[in-house]
Short mmCIF file of C-alpha atoms in Angstrom, two decimals:
data_model
loop_
_atom_site.label_atom_id
_atom_site.label_comp_id
_atom_site.label_asym_id
_atom_site.label_seq_id
_atom_site.Cartn_x
_atom_site.Cartn_y
_atom_site.Cartn_z
CA UNK A 112 -100.50 -18.82 22.64
CA UNK A 113 -99.22 -19.35 26.16
CA UNK A 114 -97.01 -16.61 27.46
CA UNK A 115 -93.40 -17.70 27.92
CA UNK A 116 -91.89 -17.02 31.36
CA UNK A 117 -89.51 -14.09 31.48
CA UNK A 118 -85.85 -14.09 32.40
CA UNK A 119 -85.46 -17.87 32.03
CA UNK A 120 -82.86 -19.54 29.93
CA UNK A 121 -84.03 -22.39 27.70
CA UNK A 122 -84.11 -25.65 29.63
CA UNK A 123 -86.17 -27.97 31.79
CA UNK A 124 -87.65 -26.61 35.01
CA UNK A 125 -89.14 -28.71 37.82
CA UNK A 126 -91.64 -27.39 40.30
CA UNK A 127 -92.29 -29.48 43.42
CA UNK A 128 -95.66 -29.55 45.14
CA UNK A 129 -97.11 -31.68 47.92
CA UNK A 130 -99.36 -34.54 46.94
CA UNK A 131 -101.61 -34.19 49.96
CA UNK A 132 -101.00 -37.85 50.88
CA UNK A 133 -100.16 -38.40 54.55
CA UNK A 134 -97.42 -41.01 54.88
CA UNK A 135 -97.52 -43.49 57.76
CA UNK A 136 -94.09 -44.16 59.22
CA UNK A 137 -93.25 -47.38 61.00
CA UNK A 138 -93.12 -47.16 64.79
CA UNK A 139 -90.24 -48.56 66.82
CA UNK A 140 -90.24 -52.17 68.02
CA UNK A 141 -86.90 -52.86 69.69
CA UNK A 142 -86.73 -50.92 72.97
CA UNK A 143 -87.24 -52.87 76.21
CA UNK A 144 -87.76 -51.63 79.74
CA UNK A 145 -85.96 -53.44 82.55
CA UNK A 146 -87.41 -53.09 86.04
CA UNK A 147 -85.12 -54.22 88.82
CA UNK A 148 -82.95 -53.45 91.82
CA UNK A 149 -79.92 -51.29 91.09
CA UNK A 150 -77.00 -51.40 93.49
CA UNK A 151 -76.62 -47.65 93.69
CA UNK A 152 -79.29 -45.91 95.75
CA UNK A 153 -80.65 -42.78 94.15
CA UNK A 154 -82.22 -39.50 95.15
CA UNK A 155 -85.88 -39.06 94.23
CA UNK A 156 -85.28 -35.38 93.57
CA UNK A 157 -82.82 -36.32 90.82
CA UNK A 158 -85.30 -38.68 89.18
CA UNK A 159 -83.25 -41.80 89.89
CA UNK A 160 -86.31 -44.03 90.26
CA UNK A 161 -88.04 -42.82 87.11
CA UNK A 162 -87.60 -44.55 83.72
CA UNK A 163 -84.35 -43.46 82.08
CA UNK A 164 -83.10 -44.39 78.63
CA UNK A 165 -79.58 -45.81 78.25
CA UNK A 166 -77.87 -46.53 74.92
CA UNK A 167 -74.83 -48.51 76.00
CA UNK A 168 -73.52 -50.74 78.74
CA UNK A 169 -71.14 -48.00 79.89
CA UNK A 170 -74.01 -45.53 80.22
CA UNK A 171 -75.88 -48.03 82.38
CA UNK A 172 -72.91 -48.85 84.59
CA UNK A 173 -71.98 -45.20 85.07
CA UNK A 174 -75.48 -44.37 86.30
CA UNK A 175 -76.53 -47.46 88.24
CA UNK A 176 -73.33 -49.05 89.57
CA UNK A 177 -71.41 -47.86 92.62
CA UNK A 178 -68.50 -46.37 90.72
CA UNK A 179 -68.18 -44.61 87.37
CA UNK A 180 -66.07 -46.62 84.99
CA UNK A 181 -65.66 -47.81 81.45
CA UNK A 182 -67.82 -50.88 80.99
CA UNK A 183 -67.87 -53.92 78.81
CA UNK A 184 -68.98 -53.69 75.21
CA UNK A 185 -70.33 -56.76 73.47
CA UNK A 186 -71.62 -57.61 70.03
CA UNK A 187 -72.97 -60.89 68.71
CA UNK A 188 -70.44 -62.75 66.59
CA UNK A 189 -67.52 -60.52 67.67
CA UNK A 190 -64.94 -60.78 70.42
CA UNK A 191 -66.16 -58.96 73.51
CA UNK A 192 -63.71 -56.21 74.41
CA UNK A 193 -62.88 -56.77 78.05
CA UNK A 194 -61.79 -54.05 80.40
CA UNK A 195 -60.78 -55.87 83.57
CA UNK A 196 -60.79 -52.88 85.86
CA UNK A 197 -64.28 -51.89 84.72
CA UNK A 198 -65.61 -55.41 85.07
CA UNK A 199 -64.24 -55.70 88.58
CA UNK A 200 -65.76 -52.31 89.37
CA UNK A 201 -69.21 -53.54 88.29
CA UNK A 202 -68.69 -56.82 90.15
CA UNK A 203 -67.77 -54.97 93.32
CA UNK A 204 -70.85 -52.80 92.90
CA UNK A 205 -73.33 -55.61 92.43
CA UNK A 206 -71.87 -58.19 94.85
CA UNK A 207 -70.81 -55.92 97.69
CA UNK A 208 -67.13 -56.61 97.14
CA UNK A 209 -67.37 -60.38 97.59
CA UNK A 210 -65.75 -62.73 95.10
CA UNK A 211 -68.49 -64.88 93.58
CA UNK A 212 -68.35 -68.61 93.20
CA UNK A 213 -70.36 -70.75 90.79
CA UNK A 214 -73.22 -70.99 91.33
CA UNK A 215 -73.51 -67.41 92.60
CA UNK A 216 -76.31 -66.07 94.74
CA UNK A 217 -77.94 -63.23 92.85
CA UNK A 218 -77.52 -60.35 95.24
CA UNK A 219 -78.87 -56.87 94.84
CA UNK A 220 -78.05 -55.38 91.46
CA UNK A 221 -76.82 -58.61 89.85
CA UNK A 222 -79.98 -59.69 87.94
CA UNK A 223 -80.55 -56.22 86.50
CA UNK A 224 -76.90 -55.69 85.55
CA UNK A 225 -76.56 -59.10 83.89
CA UNK A 226 -79.86 -58.64 82.02
CA UNK A 227 -78.82 -55.26 80.64
CA UNK A 228 -75.38 -56.56 79.68
CA UNK A 229 -77.00 -59.57 77.99
CA UNK A 230 -79.30 -57.25 76.05
CA UNK A 231 -76.46 -55.19 74.60
CA UNK A 232 -74.32 -58.29 74.00
CA UNK A 233 -77.09 -59.81 71.85
CA UNK A 234 -77.61 -56.83 69.57
CA UNK A 235 -79.74 -54.39 71.57
CA UNK A 236 -79.07 -50.70 71.10
CA UNK A 237 -81.30 -48.84 73.55
CA UNK A 238 -83.37 -49.64 76.63
CA UNK A 239 -85.13 -48.02 79.57
CA UNK A 240 -84.09 -48.71 83.14
CA UNK A 241 -86.62 -48.47 85.97
CA UNK A 242 -84.91 -48.93 89.36
CA UNK A 243 -87.26 -50.34 91.98
CA UNK A 244 -87.20 -48.80 95.43
CA UNK A 245 -87.87 -51.46 98.06
CA UNK A 246 -88.01 -50.93 101.81
CA UNK A 247 -87.11 -54.46 102.93
CA UNK A 248 -86.22 -57.91 101.61
CA UNK A 249 -89.81 -59.15 101.51
CA UNK A 250 -91.15 -60.05 98.09
CA UNK A 251 -94.29 -58.01 98.80
CA UNK A 252 -92.08 -54.90 98.89
CA UNK A 253 -90.73 -55.79 95.45
CA UNK A 254 -94.27 -56.21 94.09
CA UNK A 255 -95.28 -52.81 95.46
CA UNK A 256 -92.23 -51.20 93.85
CA UNK A 257 -92.98 -53.06 90.62
CA UNK A 258 -96.50 -51.58 90.63
CA UNK A 259 -95.03 -48.09 90.93
CA UNK A 260 -92.52 -48.74 88.16
CA UNK A 261 -95.18 -50.05 85.77
CA UNK A 262 -97.34 -47.00 86.42
CA UNK A 263 -94.40 -44.79 85.46
CA UNK A 264 -93.86 -46.82 82.28
CA UNK A 265 -97.37 -45.93 81.14
CA UNK A 266 -96.00 -42.46 80.42
CA UNK A 267 -93.21 -43.81 78.17
CA UNK A 268 -94.68 -44.55 74.72
CA UNK A 269 -91.57 -45.97 73.04
CA UNK A 270 -91.26 -49.14 75.13
CA UNK A 271 -91.94 -52.38 73.27
CA UNK A 272 -90.83 -55.11 75.70
CA UNK A 273 -91.01 -55.32 79.50
CA UNK A 274 -88.86 -57.53 81.72
CA UNK A 275 -88.22 -57.74 85.47
CA UNK A 276 -85.29 -60.11 86.15
CA UNK A 277 -85.43 -59.56 89.93
CA UNK A 278 -88.95 -61.00 90.07
CA UNK A 279 -87.75 -64.49 89.13
CA UNK A 280 -84.52 -64.11 91.09
CA UNK A 281 -86.23 -63.17 94.37
CA UNK A 282 -89.50 -65.13 94.29
CA UNK A 283 -89.46 -68.12 96.60
CA UNK A 284 -92.68 -69.71 95.32
CA UNK A 285 -94.53 -69.89 92.00
CA UNK A 286 -97.40 -68.02 93.67
CA UNK A 287 -95.13 -65.07 94.40
CA UNK A 288 -93.74 -65.10 90.88
CA UNK A 289 -97.25 -65.31 89.41
CA UNK A 290 -98.25 -62.17 91.30
CA UNK A 291 -95.50 -60.15 89.64
CA UNK A 292 -95.93 -61.80 86.22
CA UNK A 293 -99.65 -61.04 86.18
CA UNK A 294 -98.97 -57.36 86.86
CA UNK A 295 -96.43 -57.12 84.03
CA UNK A 296 -98.72 -58.91 81.57
CA UNK A 297 -101.69 -56.75 82.58
CA UNK A 298 -99.59 -53.63 82.00
CA UNK A 299 -98.66 -54.80 78.49
CA UNK A 300 -102.28 -55.68 77.69
CA UNK A 301 -103.38 -52.23 78.82
CA UNK A 302 -100.74 -50.41 76.75
CA UNK A 303 -101.31 -52.59 73.64
CA UNK A 304 -97.88 -51.80 72.15
CA UNK A 305 -95.52 -53.97 74.23
CA UNK A 306 -94.99 -57.61 75.20
CA UNK A 307 -93.72 -59.09 78.46
CA UNK A 308 -90.64 -61.32 78.56
CA UNK A 309 -91.07 -63.44 81.69
CA UNK A 310 -88.70 -65.78 83.54
CA UNK A 311 -89.34 -68.72 85.82
CA UNK A 312 -87.73 -69.38 89.17
CA UNK A 313 -84.43 -71.24 88.93
CA UNK A 314 -84.39 -74.79 90.28
CA UNK A 315 -80.84 -75.40 91.56
CA UNK A 316 -81.35 -79.18 91.31
CA UNK A 317 -81.59 -78.84 87.55
CA UNK A 318 -84.89 -80.72 87.39
CA UNK A 319 -86.71 -79.91 84.10
CA UNK A 320 -90.12 -78.31 84.34
CA UNK A 321 -92.89 -80.85 83.89
CA UNK A 322 -95.61 -78.23 83.50
CA UNK A 323 -95.55 -74.51 82.85
CA UNK A 324 -96.38 -72.43 85.93
CA UNK A 325 -99.73 -70.73 85.67
CA UNK A 326 -98.03 -67.37 85.86
CA UNK A 327 -100.58 -65.40 83.86
CA UNK A 328 -104.36 -65.79 83.80
CA UNK A 329 -106.80 -64.35 81.29
CA UNK A 330 -106.50 -64.74 77.51
CA UNK A 331 -106.06 -61.02 76.92
CA UNK A 332 -103.09 -60.91 79.30
CA UNK A 333 -101.59 -64.17 78.02
CA UNK A 334 -101.35 -62.93 74.43
CA UNK A 335 -99.08 -60.12 75.65
CA UNK A 336 -96.79 -62.41 77.68
CA UNK A 337 -93.98 -64.81 76.80
CA UNK A 338 -92.05 -67.24 78.98
CA UNK A 339 -88.53 -68.61 78.45
CA UNK A 340 -86.86 -71.63 80.06
CA UNK A 341 -84.30 -72.45 81.46
CA UNK A 342 -81.96 -69.90 83.07
CA UNK A 343 -78.60 -69.32 81.38
CA UNK A 344 -75.06 -69.51 82.70
CA UNK A 345 -73.09 -66.42 81.69
CA UNK A 346 -69.37 -65.55 81.99
CA UNK A 347 -70.24 -62.95 84.62
CA UNK A 348 -69.07 -59.39 84.79
CA UNK A 349 -65.86 -60.54 86.49
CA UNK A 350 -65.22 -63.46 84.15
CA UNK A 351 -66.64 -66.03 86.59
CA UNK A 352 -69.80 -67.83 85.60
CA UNK A 353 -73.17 -67.37 87.27
CA UNK A 354 -76.68 -68.51 86.40
CA UNK A 355 -79.16 -65.72 85.64
CA UNK A 356 -82.66 -65.23 84.19
CA UNK A 357 -82.53 -65.11 80.36
CA UNK A 358 -84.93 -62.19 79.81
CA UNK A 359 -82.20 -59.65 78.98
CA UNK A 360 -80.52 -61.93 76.46
CA UNK A 361 -83.86 -62.74 74.86
CA UNK A 362 -84.73 -59.04 74.58
CA UNK A 363 -81.46 -58.56 72.72
CA UNK A 364 -82.37 -61.38 70.33
CA UNK A 365 -85.75 -59.74 69.66
CA UNK A 366 -84.05 -56.40 68.92
CA UNK A 367 -81.45 -58.05 66.68
CA UNK A 368 -84.09 -59.96 64.73
CA UNK A 369 -86.14 -56.78 64.26
CA UNK A 370 -83.09 -54.98 62.86
CA UNK A 371 -81.95 -57.80 60.58
CA UNK A 372 -85.27 -59.16 59.32
CA UNK A 373 -88.22 -57.22 60.72
CA UNK A 374 -90.70 -57.53 63.56
CA UNK A 375 -92.71 -60.04 61.50
CA UNK A 376 -89.86 -62.58 61.72
CA UNK A 377 -90.19 -64.99 64.65
CA UNK A 378 -87.28 -64.35 67.05
CA UNK A 379 -86.27 -68.01 67.15
CA UNK A 380 -83.69 -70.42 65.70
CA UNK A 381 -81.06 -67.79 66.46
CA UNK A 382 -78.08 -67.94 68.78
CA UNK A 383 -77.68 -66.46 72.24
CA UNK A 384 -74.55 -64.40 72.78
CA UNK A 385 -72.69 -64.08 76.08
CA UNK A 386 -74.02 -67.45 77.28
CA UNK A 387 -71.70 -70.27 78.38
CA UNK A 388 -74.29 -72.98 78.94
CA UNK A 389 -77.86 -73.67 79.99
CA UNK A 390 -78.89 -74.51 83.54
CA UNK A 391 -80.98 -77.42 82.23
CA UNK A 392 -80.48 -79.51 79.09
CA UNK A 393 -83.79 -80.49 77.49
CA UNK A 394 -84.55 -83.33 75.12
CA UNK A 395 -87.15 -83.26 72.34
CA UNK A 396 -89.88 -84.83 74.48
CA UNK A 397 -89.45 -82.34 77.30
CA UNK A 398 -89.28 -79.49 74.78
CA UNK A 399 -92.52 -80.65 73.13
CA UNK A 400 -94.40 -80.86 76.43
CA UNK A 401 -93.33 -77.36 77.40
CA UNK A 402 -93.90 -75.85 73.99
CA UNK A 403 -97.51 -77.03 73.91
CA UNK A 404 -98.05 -74.91 77.01
CA UNK A 405 -96.50 -71.84 75.43
CA UNK A 406 -93.08 -72.12 77.06
CA UNK A 407 -90.22 -71.15 74.74
CA UNK A 408 -87.20 -73.32 75.37
CA UNK A 409 -83.53 -72.56 75.03
CA UNK A 410 -81.68 -75.50 73.49
CA UNK A 411 -78.15 -76.61 72.70
CA UNK A 412 -77.54 -78.23 69.32
CA UNK A 413 -74.29 -79.79 68.05
CA UNK A 414 -72.39 -77.40 65.85
CA UNK A 415 -74.91 -74.58 66.37
CA UNK A 416 -74.42 -73.57 69.96
CA UNK A 417 -77.22 -72.31 72.20
CA UNK A 418 -80.38 -71.29 70.34
CA UNK A 419 -83.74 -69.76 71.14
CA UNK A 420 -86.04 -72.63 70.16
CA UNK A 421 -89.56 -71.28 70.44
CA UNK A 422 -91.73 -68.36 69.37
CA UNK A 423 -95.04 -68.62 71.20
CA UNK A 424 -96.98 -66.50 73.63
CA UNK A 425 -98.62 -67.90 76.75
CA UNK A 426 -101.91 -67.82 74.81
CA UNK A 427 -100.64 -70.67 72.60
CA UNK A 428 -102.87 -73.33 74.14
CA UNK A 429 -106.04 -71.21 74.16
CA UNK A 430 -105.98 -68.73 71.29
CA UNK A 431 -104.78 -69.63 67.79
CA UNK A 432 -104.98 -66.01 66.63
CA UNK A 433 -102.37 -64.88 69.16
CA UNK A 434 -100.30 -68.05 69.44
CA UNK A 435 -97.11 -66.59 67.97
CA UNK A 436 -94.84 -63.84 69.31
CA UNK A 437 -94.19 -62.32 65.89
CA UNK A 438 -97.92 -62.09 65.09
CA UNK A 439 -98.66 -60.34 68.39
CA UNK A 440 -95.73 -57.96 67.96
CA UNK A 441 -96.51 -57.28 64.29
CA UNK A 442 -100.07 -56.23 65.12
CA UNK A 443 -98.72 -54.05 67.94
CA UNK A 444 -96.36 -52.45 65.42
CA UNK A 445 -99.06 -51.89 62.79
CA UNK A 446 -101.57 -50.38 65.19
CA UNK A 447 -98.94 -48.22 66.91
CA UNK A 448 -97.64 -46.94 63.56
CA UNK A 449 -101.12 -46.07 62.29
CA UNK A 450 -102.04 -44.43 65.59
CA UNK A 451 -98.91 -42.26 65.72
CA UNK A 452 -99.07 -41.19 62.07
CA UNK A 453 -102.75 -40.27 61.82
CA UNK A 454 -102.99 -37.65 64.56
CA UNK A 455 -103.22 -35.08 61.77
CA UNK A 456 -106.82 -36.23 61.22
CA UNK A 457 -108.00 -35.00 64.62
CA UNK A 458 -110.38 -32.02 64.21
CA UNK A 459 -110.45 -32.38 60.40
CA UNK A 460 -113.88 -32.18 58.70
CA UNK A 461 -115.50 -35.59 59.12
CA UNK A 462 -116.51 -36.30 55.54
CA UNK A 463 -115.79 -38.49 52.51
CA UNK A 464 -112.56 -36.67 51.78
CA UNK A 465 -111.17 -37.45 55.23
CA UNK A 466 -112.23 -41.10 54.99
CA UNK A 467 -110.63 -41.50 51.58
CA UNK A 468 -107.39 -39.89 52.73
CA UNK A 469 -107.19 -42.13 55.79
CA UNK A 470 -107.98 -45.18 53.71
CA UNK A 471 -105.33 -44.30 51.14
CA UNK A 472 -102.68 -43.70 53.81
CA UNK A 473 -103.33 -46.98 55.62
CA UNK A 474 -103.45 -48.97 52.38
CA UNK A 475 -100.13 -47.50 51.23
CA UNK A 476 -98.53 -48.38 54.57
CA UNK A 477 -99.87 -51.95 54.57
CA UNK A 478 -98.83 -52.45 50.95
CA UNK A 479 -95.28 -51.56 51.95
CA UNK A 480 -95.45 -54.09 54.81
CA UNK A 481 -96.76 -56.74 52.41
CA UNK A 482 -93.87 -56.12 50.04
CA UNK A 483 -91.44 -56.61 52.90
CA UNK A 484 -92.96 -60.02 53.64
CA UNK A 485 -94.89 -59.19 56.80
CA UNK A 486 -98.30 -60.15 55.39
CA UNK A 487 -99.56 -63.21 53.54
CA UNK A 488 -100.89 -63.41 50.01
CA UNK A 489 -99.59 -63.08 46.47
CA UNK A 490 -101.51 -59.82 45.99
CA UNK A 491 -102.20 -56.93 48.39
CA UNK A 492 -105.94 -57.61 48.45
CA UNK A 493 -105.15 -61.06 49.88
CA UNK A 494 -102.99 -59.54 52.61
CA UNK A 495 -105.21 -56.80 54.00
CA UNK A 496 -108.47 -54.92 53.69
CA UNK A 497 -109.21 -51.37 54.82
CA UNK A 498 -112.80 -50.15 55.16
CA UNK A 499 -113.38 -46.49 55.94
CA UNK A 500 -116.58 -45.19 54.31
CA UNK A 501 -120.22 -44.55 55.09
CA UNK A 502 -120.63 -48.16 56.24
CA UNK A 503 -118.20 -47.66 59.14
CA UNK A 504 -119.06 -44.00 59.65
CA UNK A 505 -122.78 -43.52 60.08
CA UNK A 506 -124.53 -40.29 60.94
CA UNK A 507 -124.61 -41.40 64.55
CA UNK A 508 -120.83 -41.83 64.72
CA UNK A 509 -120.32 -38.54 62.88
CA UNK A 510 -122.54 -36.76 65.42
CA UNK A 511 -120.33 -38.19 68.17
CA UNK A 512 -117.21 -36.83 66.43
CA UNK A 513 -115.86 -40.29 65.60
CA UNK A 514 -114.07 -41.67 62.55
CA UNK A 515 -114.02 -45.46 62.29
CA UNK A 516 -111.77 -47.48 60.02
CA UNK A 517 -111.81 -51.29 60.03
CA UNK A 518 -108.44 -52.79 59.15
CA UNK A 519 -108.04 -56.52 58.49
CA UNK A 520 -104.60 -58.09 58.04
CA UNK A 521 -103.26 -61.60 57.40
CA UNK A 522 -99.89 -61.84 59.20
CA UNK A 523 -97.32 -64.43 58.22
CA UNK A 524 -96.89 -67.24 60.71
CA UNK A 525 -93.70 -69.18 61.43
CA UNK A 526 -93.07 -72.64 60.01
CA UNK A 527 -92.65 -74.52 63.28
CA UNK A 528 -92.79 -78.08 62.02
CA UNK A 529 -91.03 -79.02 58.78
CA UNK A 530 -91.96 -82.49 57.48
CA UNK A 531 -90.11 -84.35 54.73
CA UNK A 532 -91.29 -87.54 53.05
CA UNK A 533 -88.35 -89.43 51.62
CA UNK A 534 -89.02 -92.38 49.33
CA UNK A 535 -86.34 -94.66 47.99
CA UNK A 536 -87.01 -96.04 44.51
CA UNK A 537 -85.19 -99.35 44.14
CA UNK A 538 -83.25 -99.66 40.87
CA UNK A 539 -83.80 -96.03 39.90
CA UNK A 540 -81.12 -94.36 37.84
CA UNK A 541 -79.94 -90.80 38.15
#
């Protein structure tokens, strides 16, 4: 007979033990990095020009405006709490004390400040700021500073979007803008876990774009880049309207969609907060021409306000696999999550047990994503396939100290075009 334990009262006893299964946790998706010109000049010794994380508009304005003050706080769907003294303090900082008129010239500090405010006003919660140190007003100086900022961002793993509002605000030709856009897209392609949100130059005549600028070349770079059109007119930090690049507002929409639905949901058909109007009003024909080139349009619809009306990357015309923003970002999220959560496997014995454990962990993670609606199929085996066995790990790869796992996924794609066929049956009764 089994020996009864001593000194225990009659009852039920539970003993916990680890299962040995390594759980894969989802990586972040909603943190952008904004590279631009801040009004306040900083000291290199204090790390002013290195990437710094801010979690509120006030935190940004205290660090990067000329005076410390209480800023504006905005949330989508709620009344923005306005502190006039703070707003005027920011305005004075970014415009040099001049009272702006509409349209306003975007002086030093304005594009970055409005982009960050637009991000928080549209649902963003945290972002990185990378002030660019330029030595003159030439665009080449901005590109050099942008290069330095992007190199610094390579050391920041939790960045998932990259935007540079000053690039579009200061470029005088499409060639200049393309130089900066290519660098941002190349950075995102290199890092593999972030996507660029690009702007075009603003045309003050209001003439709609007939063709998308060839801002980014190379299919690998294009799949990590998005472009939005047109610029948006915002209330302005002083309550007076100005027209600014939309990248900050769009980044906020991406973050809000991630929080409400998930990274697999296309960040489109959703409203833009803190926007008064659009610089250009597009019709369906103009929208269609631009969308076929991968340009995501901002549209105004009766009764709905101003909406993001597109969810494509710049690879839309060339690469069906990476046509959609949510597909590109979902794969970034999956690969980043698996990478971060499997570091435990480094230096483990490279054998069947390790392969099975890795396979089980990845399958459990992908099953959870399938249940949330991120992957296609009515059953998990239709949504993904994970191969990690002796077919992917030969003796040669083992001798090199490598473990290879092939992961195949079927991401959901957005329903862009909804068609209805309506037939009237004469004389039919209900």
